[in-house]
């Protein structure tokens, strides 16, 4: 008696050419569409307040209070120019630029050297000291506000821009050290060995080999330092008393302190504050993403 083998199945469920493939593909497409719709909705909800702020900066007070459409019915530049001139925003802008630039430069100089030391050099307590820096990420900044004020008062720098720069630089230490240490760790050790064979010392290796290769991470640290420094309000409010030293965040606060708030001026002032940050991020976003990826891999 001759037996015939059973016919081979045409495929397994969920693979192309099988009855289960089409429903599985349909489910995947449906899931992607649903995720896209949810992300688009979230982006719209998140972006709408910003769009309303931009819209209000080109409206008069009556149109802002009345509400209405997002697009101004009678757009005008008077609100922006009046807000800029009336509150001397140019002086506040230059003060913010000075504080932010000094903070970024000092942060890069100090913590690039620290990241190189943690990544490349070997010294007693290196691992524990690095863990201490990372642990500081979990310390809320407001908890050290009073000690900072008392220390600056004793040093005689309270109420000055240097009294802002030093705490800002100190506050960036944990994240900056972590990112730059990861970036320097990712640099092949063979490059350092080759430079040592050629007679290069540690300062030369650091400046000519490691820093150029870590440029995305350095730009990432610069952005992560510049944006919160530019927008800082709490320490600035507590520290500065002289109006000539005010930054943009304090200038914006003056608008809301009026007896009758001019909401269109508030929105115009907020737009003036955020425009430099947005332009800076858009110009450097490619390096920002590469720097984060490289630091995490390292």
mmCIF file with all atom_site columns, C-alpha atoms in Angstrom, residues 79-298:
data_model
loop_
_atom_site.group_PDB
_atom_site.id
_atom_site.type_symbol
_atom_site.label_atom_id
_atom_site.label_alt_id
_atom_site.label_comp_id
_atom_site.label_asym_id
_atom_site.label_entity_id
_atom_site.label_seq_id
_atom_site.pdbx_PDB_ins_code
_atom_site.Cartn_x
_atom_site.Cartn_y
_atom_site.Cartn_z
_atom_site.occupancy
_atom_site.B_iso_or_equiv
_atom_site.pdbx_formal_charge
_atom_site.auth_seq_id
_atom_site.auth_comp_id
_atom_site.auth_asym_id
_atom_site.auth_atom_id
_atom_site.pdbx_PDB_model_num
ATOM 1   C CA . UNK A 1 79  ? 2.890  96.282  19.872 1.00 0.00 ? 79  UNK A CA 1
ATOM 2   C CA . UNK A 1 80  ? 6.356  94.806  19.342 1.00 0.00 ? 80  UNK A CA 1
ATOM 3   C CA . UNK A 1 81  ? 8.104  98.124  18.745 1.00 0.00 ? 81  UNK A CA 1
ATOM 4   C CA . UNK A 1 82  ? 6.319  99.835  21.638 1.00 0.00 ? 82  UNK A CA 1
ATOM 5   C CA . UNK A 1 83  ? 7.180  97.012  24.039 1.00 0.00 ? 83  UNK A CA 1
ATOM 6   C CA . UNK A 1 84  ? 10.821 97.003  22.918 1.00 0.00 ? 84  UNK A CA 1
ATOM 7   C CA . UNK A 1 85  ? 11.253 100.764 23.296 1.00 0.00 ? 85  UNK A CA 1
ATOM 8   C CA . UNK A 1 86  ? 9.097  101.435 26.349 1.00 0.00 ? 86  UNK A CA 1
ATOM 9   C CA . UNK A 1 87  ? 10.832 98.909  28.588 1.00 0.00 ? 87  UNK A CA 1
ATOM 10  C CA . UNK A 1 88  ? 14.364 99.357  27.218 1.00 0.00 ? 88  UNK A CA 1
ATOM 11  C CA . UNK A 1 89  ? 14.475 95.742  26.154 1.00 0.00 ? 89  UNK A CA 1
ATOM 12  C CA . UNK A 1 90  ? 17.771 96.315  24.346 1.00 0.00 ? 90  UNK A CA 1
ATOM 13  C CA . UNK A 1 91  ? 19.527 96.860  27.702 1.00 0.00 ? 91  UNK A CA 1
ATOM 14  C CA . UNK A 1 92  ? 17.907 93.746  29.154 1.00 0.00 ? 92  UNK A CA 1
ATOM 15  C CA . UNK A 1 93  ? 18.817 91.800  26.020 1.00 0.00 ? 93  UNK A CA 1
ATOM 16  C CA . UNK A 1 94  ? 22.490 92.754  26.324 1.00 0.00 ? 94  UNK A CA 1
ATOM 17  C CA . UNK A 1 95  ? 22.492 91.827  30.027 1.00 0.00 ? 95  UNK A CA 1
ATOM 18  C CA . UNK A 1 96  ? 20.985 88.415  29.255 1.00 0.00 ? 96  UNK A CA 1
ATOM 19  C CA . UNK A 1 97  ? 23.487 87.920  26.450 1.00 0.00 ? 97  UNK A CA 1
ATOM 20  C CA . UNK A 1 98  ? 26.400 88.761  28.754 1.00 0.00 ? 98  UNK A CA 1
ATOM 21  C CA . UNK A 1 99  ? 25.273 86.379  31.510 1.00 0.00 ? 99  UNK A CA 1
ATOM 22  C CA . UNK A 1 100 ? 24.481 83.566  29.081 1.00 0.00 ? 100 UNK A CA 1
ATOM 23  C CA . UNK A 1 101 ? 27.721 83.899  27.100 1.00 0.00 ? 101 UNK A CA 1
ATOM 24  C CA . UNK A 1 102 ? 29.901 83.923  30.226 1.00 0.00 ? 102 UNK A CA 1
ATOM 25  C CA . UNK A 1 103 ? 28.047 80.914  31.629 1.00 0.00 ? 103 UNK A CA 1
ATOM 26  C CA . UNK A 1 104 ? 28.430 78.896  28.429 1.00 0.00 ? 104 UNK A CA 1
ATOM 27  C CA . UNK A 1 105 ? 32.133 79.711  28.004 1.00 0.00 ? 105 UNK A CA 1
ATOM 28  C CA . UNK A 1 106 ? 33.020 78.844  31.605 1.00 0.00 ? 106 UNK A CA 1
ATOM 29  C CA . UNK A 1 107 ? 30.915 75.682  31.485 1.00 0.00 ? 107 UNK A CA 1
ATOM 30  C CA . UNK A 1 108 ? 32.677 74.412  28.370 1.00 0.00 ? 108 UNK A CA 1
ATOM 31  C CA . UNK A 1 109 ? 36.144 75.279  29.669 1.00 0.00 ? 109 UNK A CA 1
ATOM 32  C CA . UNK A 1 110 ? 35.696 73.708  33.097 1.00 0.00 ? 110 UNK A CA 1
ATOM 33  C CA . UNK A 1 111 ? 33.614 70.641  32.364 1.00 0.00 ? 111 UNK A CA 1
ATOM 34  C CA . UNK A 1 112 ? 35.316 69.700  29.123 1.00 0.00 ? 112 UNK A CA 1
ATOM 35  C CA . UNK A 1 113 ? 38.515 69.362  31.157 1.00 0.00 ? 113 UNK A CA 1
ATOM 36  C CA . UNK A 1 114 ? 36.627 67.460  33.858 1.00 0.00 ? 114 UNK A CA 1
ATOM 37  C CA . UNK A 1 115 ? 35.038 65.112  31.311 1.00 0.00 ? 115 UNK A CA 1
ATOM 38  C CA . UNK A 1 116 ? 38.442 64.408  29.776 1.00 0.00 ? 116 UNK A CA 1
ATOM 39  C CA . UNK A 1 117 ? 39.885 63.617  33.192 1.00 0.00 ? 117 UNK A CA 1
ATOM 40  C CA . UNK A 1 118 ? 37.057 61.219  34.064 1.00 0.00 ? 118 UNK A CA 1
ATOM 41  C CA . UNK A 1 119 ? 37.150 59.508  30.659 1.00 0.00 ? 119 UNK A CA 1
ATOM 42  C CA . UNK A 1 120 ? 40.878 59.208  30.024 1.00 0.00 ? 120 UNK A CA 1
ATOM 43  C CA . UNK A 1 121 ? 42.973 59.771  33.124 1.00 0.00 ? 121 UNK A CA 1
ATOM 44  C CA . UNK A 1 122 ? 43.297 57.422  36.058 1.00 0.00 ? 122 UNK A CA 1
ATOM 45  C CA . UNK A 1 123 ? 43.458 58.825  39.585 1.00 0.00 ? 123 UNK A CA 1
ATOM 46  C CA . UNK A 1 124 ? 42.312 57.710  43.064 1.00 0.00 ? 124 UNK A CA 1
ATOM 47  C CA . UNK A 1 125 ? 38.583 58.128  43.719 1.00 0.00 ? 125 UNK A CA 1
ATOM 48  C CA . UNK A 1 126 ? 37.759 58.792  40.065 1.00 0.00 ? 126 UNK A CA 1
ATOM 49  C CA . UNK A 1 127 ? 34.730 56.488  39.962 1.00 0.00 ? 127 UNK A CA 1
ATOM 50  C CA . UNK A 1 128 ? 33.259 57.774  43.228 1.00 0.00 ? 128 UNK A CA 1
ATOM 51  C CA . UNK A 1 129 ? 33.778 61.396  42.277 1.00 0.00 ? 129 UNK A CA 1
ATOM 52  C CA . UNK A 1 130 ? 32.037 60.818  38.949 1.00 0.00 ? 130 UNK A CA 1
ATOM 53  C CA . UNK A 1 131 ? 29.094 59.162  40.717 1.00 0.00 ? 131 UNK A CA 1
ATOM 54  C CA . UNK A 1 132 ? 28.892 62.161  43.034 1.00 0.00 ? 132 UNK A CA 1
ATOM 55  C CA . UNK A 1 133 ? 28.570 64.530  40.068 1.00 0.00 ? 133 UNK A CA 1
ATOM 56  C CA . UNK A 1 134 ? 25.834 62.379  38.527 1.00 0.00 ? 134 UNK A CA 1
ATOM 57  C CA . UNK A 1 135 ? 23.997 62.143  41.865 1.00 0.00 ? 135 UNK A CA 1
ATOM 58  C CA . UNK A 1 136 ? 23.757 65.947  41.958 1.00 0.00 ? 136 UNK A CA 1
ATOM 59  C CA . UNK A 1 137 ? 21.272 65.688  39.072 1.00 0.00 ? 137 UNK A CA 1
ATOM 60  C CA . UNK A 1 138 ? 18.665 64.662  41.628 1.00 0.00 ? 138 UNK A CA 1
ATOM 61  C CA . UNK A 1 139 ? 19.191 67.659  43.942 1.00 0.00 ? 139 UNK A CA 1
ATOM 62  C CA . UNK A 1 140 ? 16.535 70.351  43.286 1.00 0.00 ? 140 UNK A CA 1
ATOM 63  C CA . UNK A 1 141 ? 18.122 73.720  42.643 1.00 0.00 ? 141 UNK A CA 1
ATOM 64  C CA . UNK A 1 142 ? 15.689 75.552  44.924 1.00 0.00 ? 142 UNK A CA 1
ATOM 65  C CA . UNK A 1 143 ? 17.065 73.680  47.944 1.00 0.00 ? 143 UNK A CA 1
ATOM 66  C CA . UNK A 1 144 ? 20.431 75.434  47.620 1.00 0.00 ? 144 UNK A CA 1
ATOM 67  C CA . UNK A 1 145 ? 19.017 78.878  46.821 1.00 0.00 ? 145 UNK A CA 1
ATOM 68  C CA . UNK A 1 146 ? 19.423 80.292  50.348 1.00 0.00 ? 146 UNK A CA 1
ATOM 69  C CA . UNK A 1 147 ? 23.023 79.035  50.807 1.00 0.00 ? 147 UNK A CA 1
ATOM 70  C CA . UNK A 1 148 ? 23.925 80.556  47.430 1.00 0.00 ? 148 UNK A CA 1
ATOM 71  C CA . UNK A 1 149 ? 22.473 83.936  48.416 1.00 0.00 ? 149 UNK A CA 1
ATOM 72  C CA . UNK A 1 150 ? 24.307 83.918  51.763 1.00 0.00 ? 150 UNK A CA 1
ATOM 73  C CA . UNK A 1 151 ? 27.599 82.880  50.138 1.00 0.00 ? 151 UNK A CA 1
ATOM 74  C CA . UNK A 1 152 ? 27.348 85.574  47.474 1.00 0.00 ? 152 UNK A CA 1
ATOM 75  C CA . UNK A 1 153 ? 26.551 88.166  50.127 1.00 0.00 ? 153 UNK A CA 1
ATOM 76  C CA . UNK A 1 154 ? 29.681 87.197  52.041 1.00 0.00 ? 154 UNK A CA 1
ATOM 77  C CA . UNK A 1 155 ? 31.757 87.311  48.848 1.00 0.00 ? 155 UNK A CA 1
ATOM 78  C CA . UNK A 1 156 ? 30.358 90.721  47.894 1.00 0.00 ? 156 UNK A CA 1
ATOM 79  C CA . UNK A 1 157 ? 29.022 89.625  44.499 1.00 0.00 ? 157 UNK A CA 1
ATOM 80  C CA . UNK A 1 158 ? 25.314 89.521  45.355 1.00 0.00 ? 158 UNK A CA 1
ATOM 81  C CA . UNK A 1 159 ? 23.340 91.654  42.906 1.00 0.00 ? 159 UNK A CA 1
ATOM 82  C CA . UNK A 1 160 ? 25.977 91.478  40.164 1.00 0.00 ? 160 UNK A CA 1
ATOM 83  C CA . UNK A 1 161 ? 26.028 89.492  36.943 1.00 0.00 ? 161 UNK A CA 1
ATOM 84  C CA . UNK A 1 162 ? 28.949 87.456  38.267 1.00 0.00 ? 162 UNK A CA 1
ATOM 85  C CA . UNK A 1 163 ? 26.698 86.453  41.145 1.00 0.00 ? 163 UNK A CA 1
ATOM 86  C CA . UNK A 1 164 ? 24.437 84.875  38.530 1.00 0.00 ? 164 UNK A CA 1
ATOM 87  C CA . UNK A 1 165 ? 27.107 83.323  36.328 1.00 0.00 ? 165 UNK A CA 1
ATOM 88  C CA . UNK A 1 166 ? 28.879 81.329  39.054 1.00 0.00 ? 166 UNK A CA 1
ATOM 89  C CA . UNK A 1 167 ? 25.759 79.526  40.361 1.00 0.00 ? 167 UNK A CA 1
ATOM 90  C CA . UNK A 1 168 ? 24.619 78.862  36.787 1.00 0.00 ? 168 UNK A CA 1
ATOM 91  C CA . UNK A 1 169 ? 27.982 77.289  35.936 1.00 0.00 ? 169 UNK A CA 1
ATOM 92  C CA . UNK A 1 170 ? 27.853 75.221  39.101 1.00 0.00 ? 170 UNK A CA 1
ATOM 93  C CA . UNK A 1 171 ? 24.313 74.075  38.337 1.00 0.00 ? 171 UNK A CA 1
ATOM 94  C CA . UNK A 1 172 ? 25.296 72.726  34.928 1.00 0.00 ? 172 UNK A CA 1
ATOM 95  C CA . UNK A 1 173 ? 28.031 70.510  36.375 1.00 0.00 ? 173 UNK A CA 1
ATOM 96  C CA . UNK A 1 174 ? 26.203 67.136  36.682 1.00 0.00 ? 174 UNK A CA 1
ATOM 97  C CA . UNK A 1 175 ? 24.728 66.949  33.191 1.00 0.00 ? 175 UNK A CA 1
ATOM 98  C CA . UNK A 1 176 ? 27.747 68.537  31.513 1.00 0.00 ? 176 UNK A CA 1
ATOM 99  C CA . UNK A 1 177 ? 30.203 66.154  33.146 1.00 0.00 ? 177 UNK A CA 1
ATOM 100 C CA . UNK A 1 178 ? 28.047 63.148  32.286 1.00 0.00 ? 178 UNK A CA 1
ATOM 101 C CA . UNK A 1 179 ? 27.614 64.097  28.611 1.00 0.00 ? 179 UNK A CA 1
ATOM 102 C CA . UNK A 1 180 ? 31.229 65.084  28.013 1.00 0.00 ? 180 UNK A CA 1
ATOM 103 C CA . UNK A 1 181 ? 32.618 62.062  29.841 1.00 0.00 ? 181 UNK A CA 1
ATOM 104 C CA . UNK A 1 182 ? 30.500 59.825  27.616 1.00 0.00 ? 182 UNK A CA 1
ATOM 105 C CA . UNK A 1 183 ? 31.658 61.666  24.489 1.00 0.00 ? 183 UNK A CA 1
ATOM 106 C CA . UNK A 1 184 ? 35.353 61.446  25.407 1.00 0.00 ? 184 UNK A CA 1
ATOM 107 C CA . UNK A 1 185 ? 35.020 57.788  26.363 1.00 0.00 ? 185 UNK A CA 1
ATOM 108 C CA . UNK A 1 186 ? 33.766 57.042  22.842 1.00 0.00 ? 186 UNK A CA 1
ATOM 109 C CA . UNK A 1 187 ? 37.000 58.381  21.290 1.00 0.00 ? 187 UNK A CA 1
ATOM 110 C CA . UNK A 1 188 ? 39.265 55.426  20.296 1.00 0.00 ? 188 UNK A CA 1
ATOM 111 C CA . UNK A 1 189 ? 42.153 55.010  22.699 1.00 0.00 ? 189 UNK A CA 1
ATOM 112 C CA . UNK A 1 190 ? 44.482 54.315  19.777 1.00 0.00 ? 190 UNK A CA 1
ATOM 113 C CA . UNK A 1 191 ? 44.348 58.003  18.833 1.00 0.00 ? 191 UNK A CA 1
ATOM 114 C CA . UNK A 1 192 ? 45.645 59.009  22.240 1.00 0.00 ? 192 UNK A CA 1
ATOM 115 C CA . UNK A 1 193 ? 48.347 56.330  22.130 1.00 0.00 ? 193 UNK A CA 1
ATOM 116 C CA . UNK A 1 194 ? 49.478 57.530  18.704 1.00 0.00 ? 194 UNK A CA 1
ATOM 117 C CA . UNK A 1 195 ? 49.682 61.108  19.916 1.00 0.00 ? 195 UNK A CA 1
ATOM 118 C CA . UNK A 1 196 ? 51.685 60.019  22.947 1.00 0.00 ? 196 UNK A CA 1
ATOM 119 C CA . UNK A 1 197 ? 54.120 58.157  20.684 1.00 0.00 ? 197 UNK A CA 1
ATOM 120 C CA . UNK A 1 198 ? 54.564 61.364  18.669 1.00 0.00 ? 198 UNK A CA 1
ATOM 121 C CA . UNK A 1 199 ? 55.539 63.159  21.871 1.00 0.00 ? 199 UNK A CA 1
ATOM 122 C CA . UNK A 1 200 ? 52.298 65.049  22.558 1.00 0.00 ? 200 UNK A CA 1
ATOM 123 C CA . UNK A 1 201 ? 51.439 65.902  26.151 1.00 0.00 ? 201 UNK A CA 1
ATOM 124 C CA . UNK A 1 202 ? 48.026 65.719  27.783 1.00 0.00 ? 202 UNK A CA 1
ATOM 125 C CA . UNK A 1 203 ? 47.071 69.383  27.053 1.00 0.00 ? 203 UNK A CA 1
ATOM 126 C CA . UNK A 1 204 ? 47.929 68.917  23.372 1.00 0.00 ? 204 UNK A CA 1
ATOM 127 C CA . UNK A 1 205 ? 46.021 65.621  23.143 1.00 0.00 ? 205 UNK A CA 1
ATOM 128 C CA . UNK A 1 206 ? 43.026 67.183  24.857 1.00 0.00 ? 206 UNK A CA 1
ATOM 129 C CA . UNK A 1 207 ? 42.947 70.287  22.634 1.00 0.00 ? 207 UNK A CA 1
ATOM 130 C CA . UNK A 1 208 ? 43.960 68.784  19.275 1.00 0.00 ? 208 UNK A CA 1
ATOM 131 C CA . UNK A 1 209 ? 42.521 65.253  19.418 1.00 0.00 ? 209 UNK A CA 1
ATOM 132 C CA . UNK A 1 210 ? 39.606 64.982  21.844 1.00 0.00 ? 210 UNK A CA 1
ATOM 133 C CA . UNK A 1 211 ? 37.947 68.384  21.595 1.00 0.00 ? 211 UNK A CA 1
ATOM 134 C CA . UNK A 1 212 ? 37.476 68.338  17.779 1.00 0.00 ? 212 UNK A CA 1
ATOM 135 C CA . UNK A 1 213 ? 36.007 64.815  17.913 1.00 0.00 ? 213 UNK A CA 1
ATOM 136 C CA . UNK A 1 214 ? 33.634 65.815  20.733 1.00 0.00 ? 214 UNK A CA 1
ATOM 137 C CA . UNK A 1 215 ? 32.278 68.904  18.966 1.00 0.00 ? 215 UNK A CA 1
ATOM 138 C CA . UNK A 1 216 ? 28.639 67.622  18.828 1.00 0.00 ? 216 UNK A CA 1
ATOM 139 C CA . UNK A 1 217 ? 28.715 66.936  22.571 1.00 0.00 ? 217 UNK A CA 1
ATOM 140 C CA . UNK A 1 218 ? 30.233 70.369  23.262 1.00 0.00 ? 218 UNK A CA 1
ATOM 141 C CA . UNK A 1 219 ? 27.490 72.052  21.229 1.00 0.00 ? 219 UNK A CA 1
ATOM 142 C CA . UNK A 1 220 ? 24.876 69.980  23.062 1.00 0.00 ? 220 UNK A CA 1
ATOM 143 C CA . UNK A 1 221 ? 26.243 71.096  26.427 1.00 0.00 ? 221 UNK A CA 1
ATOM 144 C CA . UNK A 1 222 ? 26.336 74.698  25.189 1.00 0.00 ? 222 UNK A CA 1
ATOM 145 C CA . UNK A 1 223 ? 22.669 74.527  24.188 1.00 0.00 ? 223 UNK A CA 1
ATOM 146 C CA . UNK A 1 224 ? 21.586 72.817  27.397 1.00 0.00 ? 224 UNK A CA 1
ATOM 147 C CA . UNK A 1 225 ? 23.415 75.547  29.309 1.00 0.00 ? 225 UNK A CA 1
ATOM 148 C CA . UNK A 1 226 ? 22.359 78.558  27.239 1.00 0.00 ? 226 UNK A CA 1
ATOM 149 C CA . UNK A 1 227 ? 18.603 77.893  27.123 1.00 0.00 ? 227 UNK A CA 1
ATOM 150 C CA . UNK A 1 228 ? 17.905 77.605  30.886 1.00 0.00 ? 228 UNK A CA 1
ATOM 151 C CA . UNK A 1 229 ? 20.375 80.398  31.643 1.00 0.00 ? 229 UNK A CA 1
ATOM 152 C CA . UNK A 1 230 ? 18.628 82.715  29.181 1.00 0.00 ? 230 UNK A CA 1
ATOM 153 C CA . UNK A 1 231 ? 15.229 81.899  30.716 1.00 0.00 ? 231 UNK A CA 1
ATOM 154 C CA . UNK A 1 232 ? 16.291 81.828  34.381 1.00 0.00 ? 232 UNK A CA 1
ATOM 155 C CA . UNK A 1 233 ? 14.015 83.842  36.649 1.00 0.00 ? 233 UNK A CA 1
ATOM 156 C CA . UNK A 1 234 ? 14.090 82.700  40.283 1.00 0.00 ? 234 UNK A CA 1
ATOM 157 C CA . UNK A 1 235 ? 17.742 83.349  41.174 1.00 0.00 ? 235 UNK A CA 1
ATOM 158 C CA . UNK A 1 236 ? 17.744 86.463  39.006 1.00 0.00 ? 236 UNK A CA 1
ATOM 159 C CA . UNK A 1 237 ? 14.705 87.835  40.811 1.00 0.00 ? 237 UNK A CA 1
ATOM 160 C CA . UNK A 1 238 ? 16.153 87.158  44.257 1.00 0.00 ? 238 UNK A CA 1
ATOM 161 C CA . UNK A 1 239 ? 19.656 88.373  43.419 1.00 0.00 ? 239 UNK A CA 1
ATOM 162 C CA . UNK A 1 240 ? 19.279 91.505  41.267 1.00 0.00 ? 240 UNK A CA 1
ATOM 163 C CA . UNK A 1 241 ? 17.965 94.766  42.719 1.00 0.00 ? 241 UNK A CA 1
ATOM 164 C CA . UNK A 1 242 ? 19.454 97.309  40.311 1.00 0.00 ? 242 UNK A CA 1
ATOM 165 C CA . UNK A 1 243 ? 17.168 97.739  37.292 1.00 0.00 ? 243 UNK A CA 1
ATOM 166 C CA . UNK A 1 244 ? 20.134 98.510  35.050 1.00 0.00 ? 244 UNK A CA 1
ATOM 167 C CA . UNK A 1 245 ? 21.358 94.942  35.629 1.00 0.00 ? 245 UNK A CA 1
ATOM 168 C CA . UNK A 1 246 ? 18.006 93.288  34.854 1.00 0.00 ? 246 UNK A CA 1
ATOM 169 C CA . UNK A 1 247 ? 17.839 90.477  32.338 1.00 0.00 ? 247 UNK A CA 1
ATOM 170 C CA . UNK A 1 248 ? 15.029 89.824  29.857 1.00 0.00 ? 248 UNK A CA 1
ATOM 171 C CA . UNK A 1 249 ? 13.143 87.566  32.247 1.00 0.00 ? 249 UNK A CA 1
ATOM 172 C CA . UNK A 1 250 ? 12.900 90.380  34.805 1.00 0.00 ? 250 UNK A CA 1
ATOM 173 C CA . UNK A 1 251 ? 11.980 92.870  32.106 1.00 0.00 ? 251 UNK A CA 1
ATOM 174 C CA . UNK A 1 252 ? 9.149  90.585  31.096 1.00 0.00 ? 252 UNK A CA 1
ATOM 175 C CA . UNK A 1 253 ? 8.019  90.361  34.721 1.00 0.00 ? 253 UNK A CA 1
ATOM 176 C CA . UNK A 1 254 ? 7.699  94.165  34.826 1.00 0.00 ? 254 UNK A CA 1
ATOM 177 C CA . UNK A 1 255 ? 5.022  93.953  32.150 1.00 0.00 ? 255 UNK A CA 1
ATOM 178 C CA . UNK A 1 256 ? 2.849  91.713  34.313 1.00 0.00 ? 256 UNK A CA 1
ATOM 179 C CA . UNK A 1 257 ? 3.359  93.939  37.377 1.00 0.00 ? 257 UNK A CA 1
ATOM 180 C CA . UNK A 1 258 ? 1.404  96.836  35.888 1.00 0.00 ? 258 UNK A CA 1
ATOM 181 C CA . UNK A 1 259 ? -1.917 97.853  37.436 1.00 0.00 ? 259 UNK A CA 1
ATOM 182 C CA . UNK A 1 260 ? -3.741 97.112  34.202 1.00 0.00 ? 260 UNK A CA 1
ATOM 183 C CA . UNK A 1 261 ? -1.864 94.309  32.395 1.00 0.00 ? 261 UNK A CA 1
ATOM 184 C CA . UNK A 1 262 ? -1.428 94.884  28.683 1.00 0.00 ? 262 UNK A CA 1
ATOM 185 C CA . UNK A 1 263 ? -1.790 91.335  27.444 1.00 0.00 ? 263 UNK A CA 1
ATOM 186 C CA . UNK A 1 264 ? -0.653 92.120  23.945 1.00 0.00 ? 264 UNK A CA 1
ATOM 187 C CA . UNK A 1 265 ? 2.523  93.679  25.378 1.00 0.00 ? 265 UNK A CA 1
ATOM 188 C CA . UNK A 1 266 ? 3.034  90.616  27.564 1.00 0.00 ? 266 UNK A CA 1
ATOM 189 C CA . UNK A 1 267 ? 2.859  88.373  24.529 1.00 0.00 ? 267 UNK A CA 1
ATOM 190 C CA . UNK A 1 268 ? 5.146  90.663  22.566 1.00 0.00 ? 268 UNK A CA 1
ATOM 191 C CA . UNK A 1 269 ? 7.674  90.630  25.412 1.00 0.00 ? 269 UNK A CA 1
ATOM 192 C CA . UNK A 1 270 ? 7.496  86.838  25.672 1.00 0.00 ? 270 UNK A CA 1
ATOM 193 C CA . UNK A 1 271 ? 8.084  86.573  21.936 1.00 0.00 ? 271 UNK A CA 1
ATOM 194 C CA . UNK A 1 272 ? 11.141 88.822  22.206 1.00 0.00 ? 272 UNK A CA 1
ATOM 195 C CA . UNK A 1 273 ? 12.502 86.568  24.973 1.00 0.00 ? 273 UNK A CA 1
ATOM 196 C CA . UNK A 1 274 ? 12.025 83.241  23.171 1.00 0.00 ? 274 UNK A CA 1
ATOM 197 C CA . UNK A 1 275 ? 13.044 84.208  19.619 1.00 0.00 ? 275 UNK A CA 1
ATOM 198 C CA . UNK A 1 276 ? 16.847 84.065  20.267 1.00 0.00 ? 276 UNK A CA 1
ATOM 199 C CA . UNK A 1 277 ? 16.513 80.662  21.939 1.00 0.00 ? 277 UNK A CA 1
ATOM 200 C CA . UNK A 1 278 ? 14.449 79.252  19.073 1.00 0.00 ? 278 UNK A CA 1
ATOM 201 C CA . UNK A 1 279 ? 16.850 80.562  16.440 1.00 0.00 ? 279 UNK A CA 1
ATOM 202 C CA . UNK A 1 280 ? 19.835 79.148  18.338 1.00 0.00 ? 280 UNK A CA 1
ATOM 203 C CA . UNK A 1 281 ? 18.240 75.721  18.645 1.00 0.00 ? 281 UNK A CA 1
ATOM 204 C CA . UNK A 1 282 ? 17.186 75.605  14.989 1.00 0.00 ? 282 UNK A CA 1
ATOM 205 C CA . UNK A 1 283 ? 20.708 76.518  13.898 1.00 0.00 ? 283 UNK A CA 1
ATOM 206 C CA . UNK A 1 284 ? 22.357 73.825  16.041 1.00 0.00 ? 284 UNK A CA 1
ATOM 207 C CA . UNK A 1 285 ? 19.715 71.095  16.268 1.00 0.00 ? 285 UNK A CA 1
ATOM 208 C CA . UNK A 1 286 ? 21.686 68.685  14.056 1.00 0.00 ? 286 UNK A CA 1
ATOM 209 C CA . UNK A 1 287 ? 24.697 68.859  16.382 1.00 0.00 ? 287 UNK A CA 1
ATOM 210 C CA . UNK A 1 288 ? 22.372 68.667  19.393 1.00 0.00 ? 288 UNK A CA 1
ATOM 211 C CA . UNK A 1 289 ? 20.889 65.314  18.326 1.00 0.00 ? 289 UNK A CA 1
ATOM 212 C CA . UNK A 1 290 ? 24.298 63.891  17.335 1.00 0.00 ? 290 UNK A CA 1
ATOM 213 C CA . UNK A 1 291 ? 25.779 65.024  20.634 1.00 0.00 ? 291 UNK A CA 1
ATOM 214 C CA . UNK A 1 292 ? 23.105 63.301  22.687 1.00 0.00 ? 292 UNK A CA 1
ATOM 215 C CA . UNK A 1 293 ? 23.421 60.076  20.702 1.00 0.00 ? 293 UNK A CA 1
ATOM 216 C CA . UNK A 1 294 ? 27.202 60.083  20.920 1.00 0.00 ? 294 UNK A CA 1
ATOM 217 C CA . UNK A 1 295 ? 27.212 60.785  24.655 1.00 0.00 ? 295 UNK A CA 1
ATOM 218 C CA . UNK A 1 296 ? 24.740 57.987  25.347 1.00 0.00 ? 296 UNK A CA 1
ATOM 219 C CA . UNK A 1 297 ? 26.721 55.502  23.269 1.00 0.00 ? 297 UNK A CA 1
ATOM 220 C CA . UNK A 1 298 ? 29.916 56.503  25.033 1.00 0.00 ? 298 UNK A CA 1
#
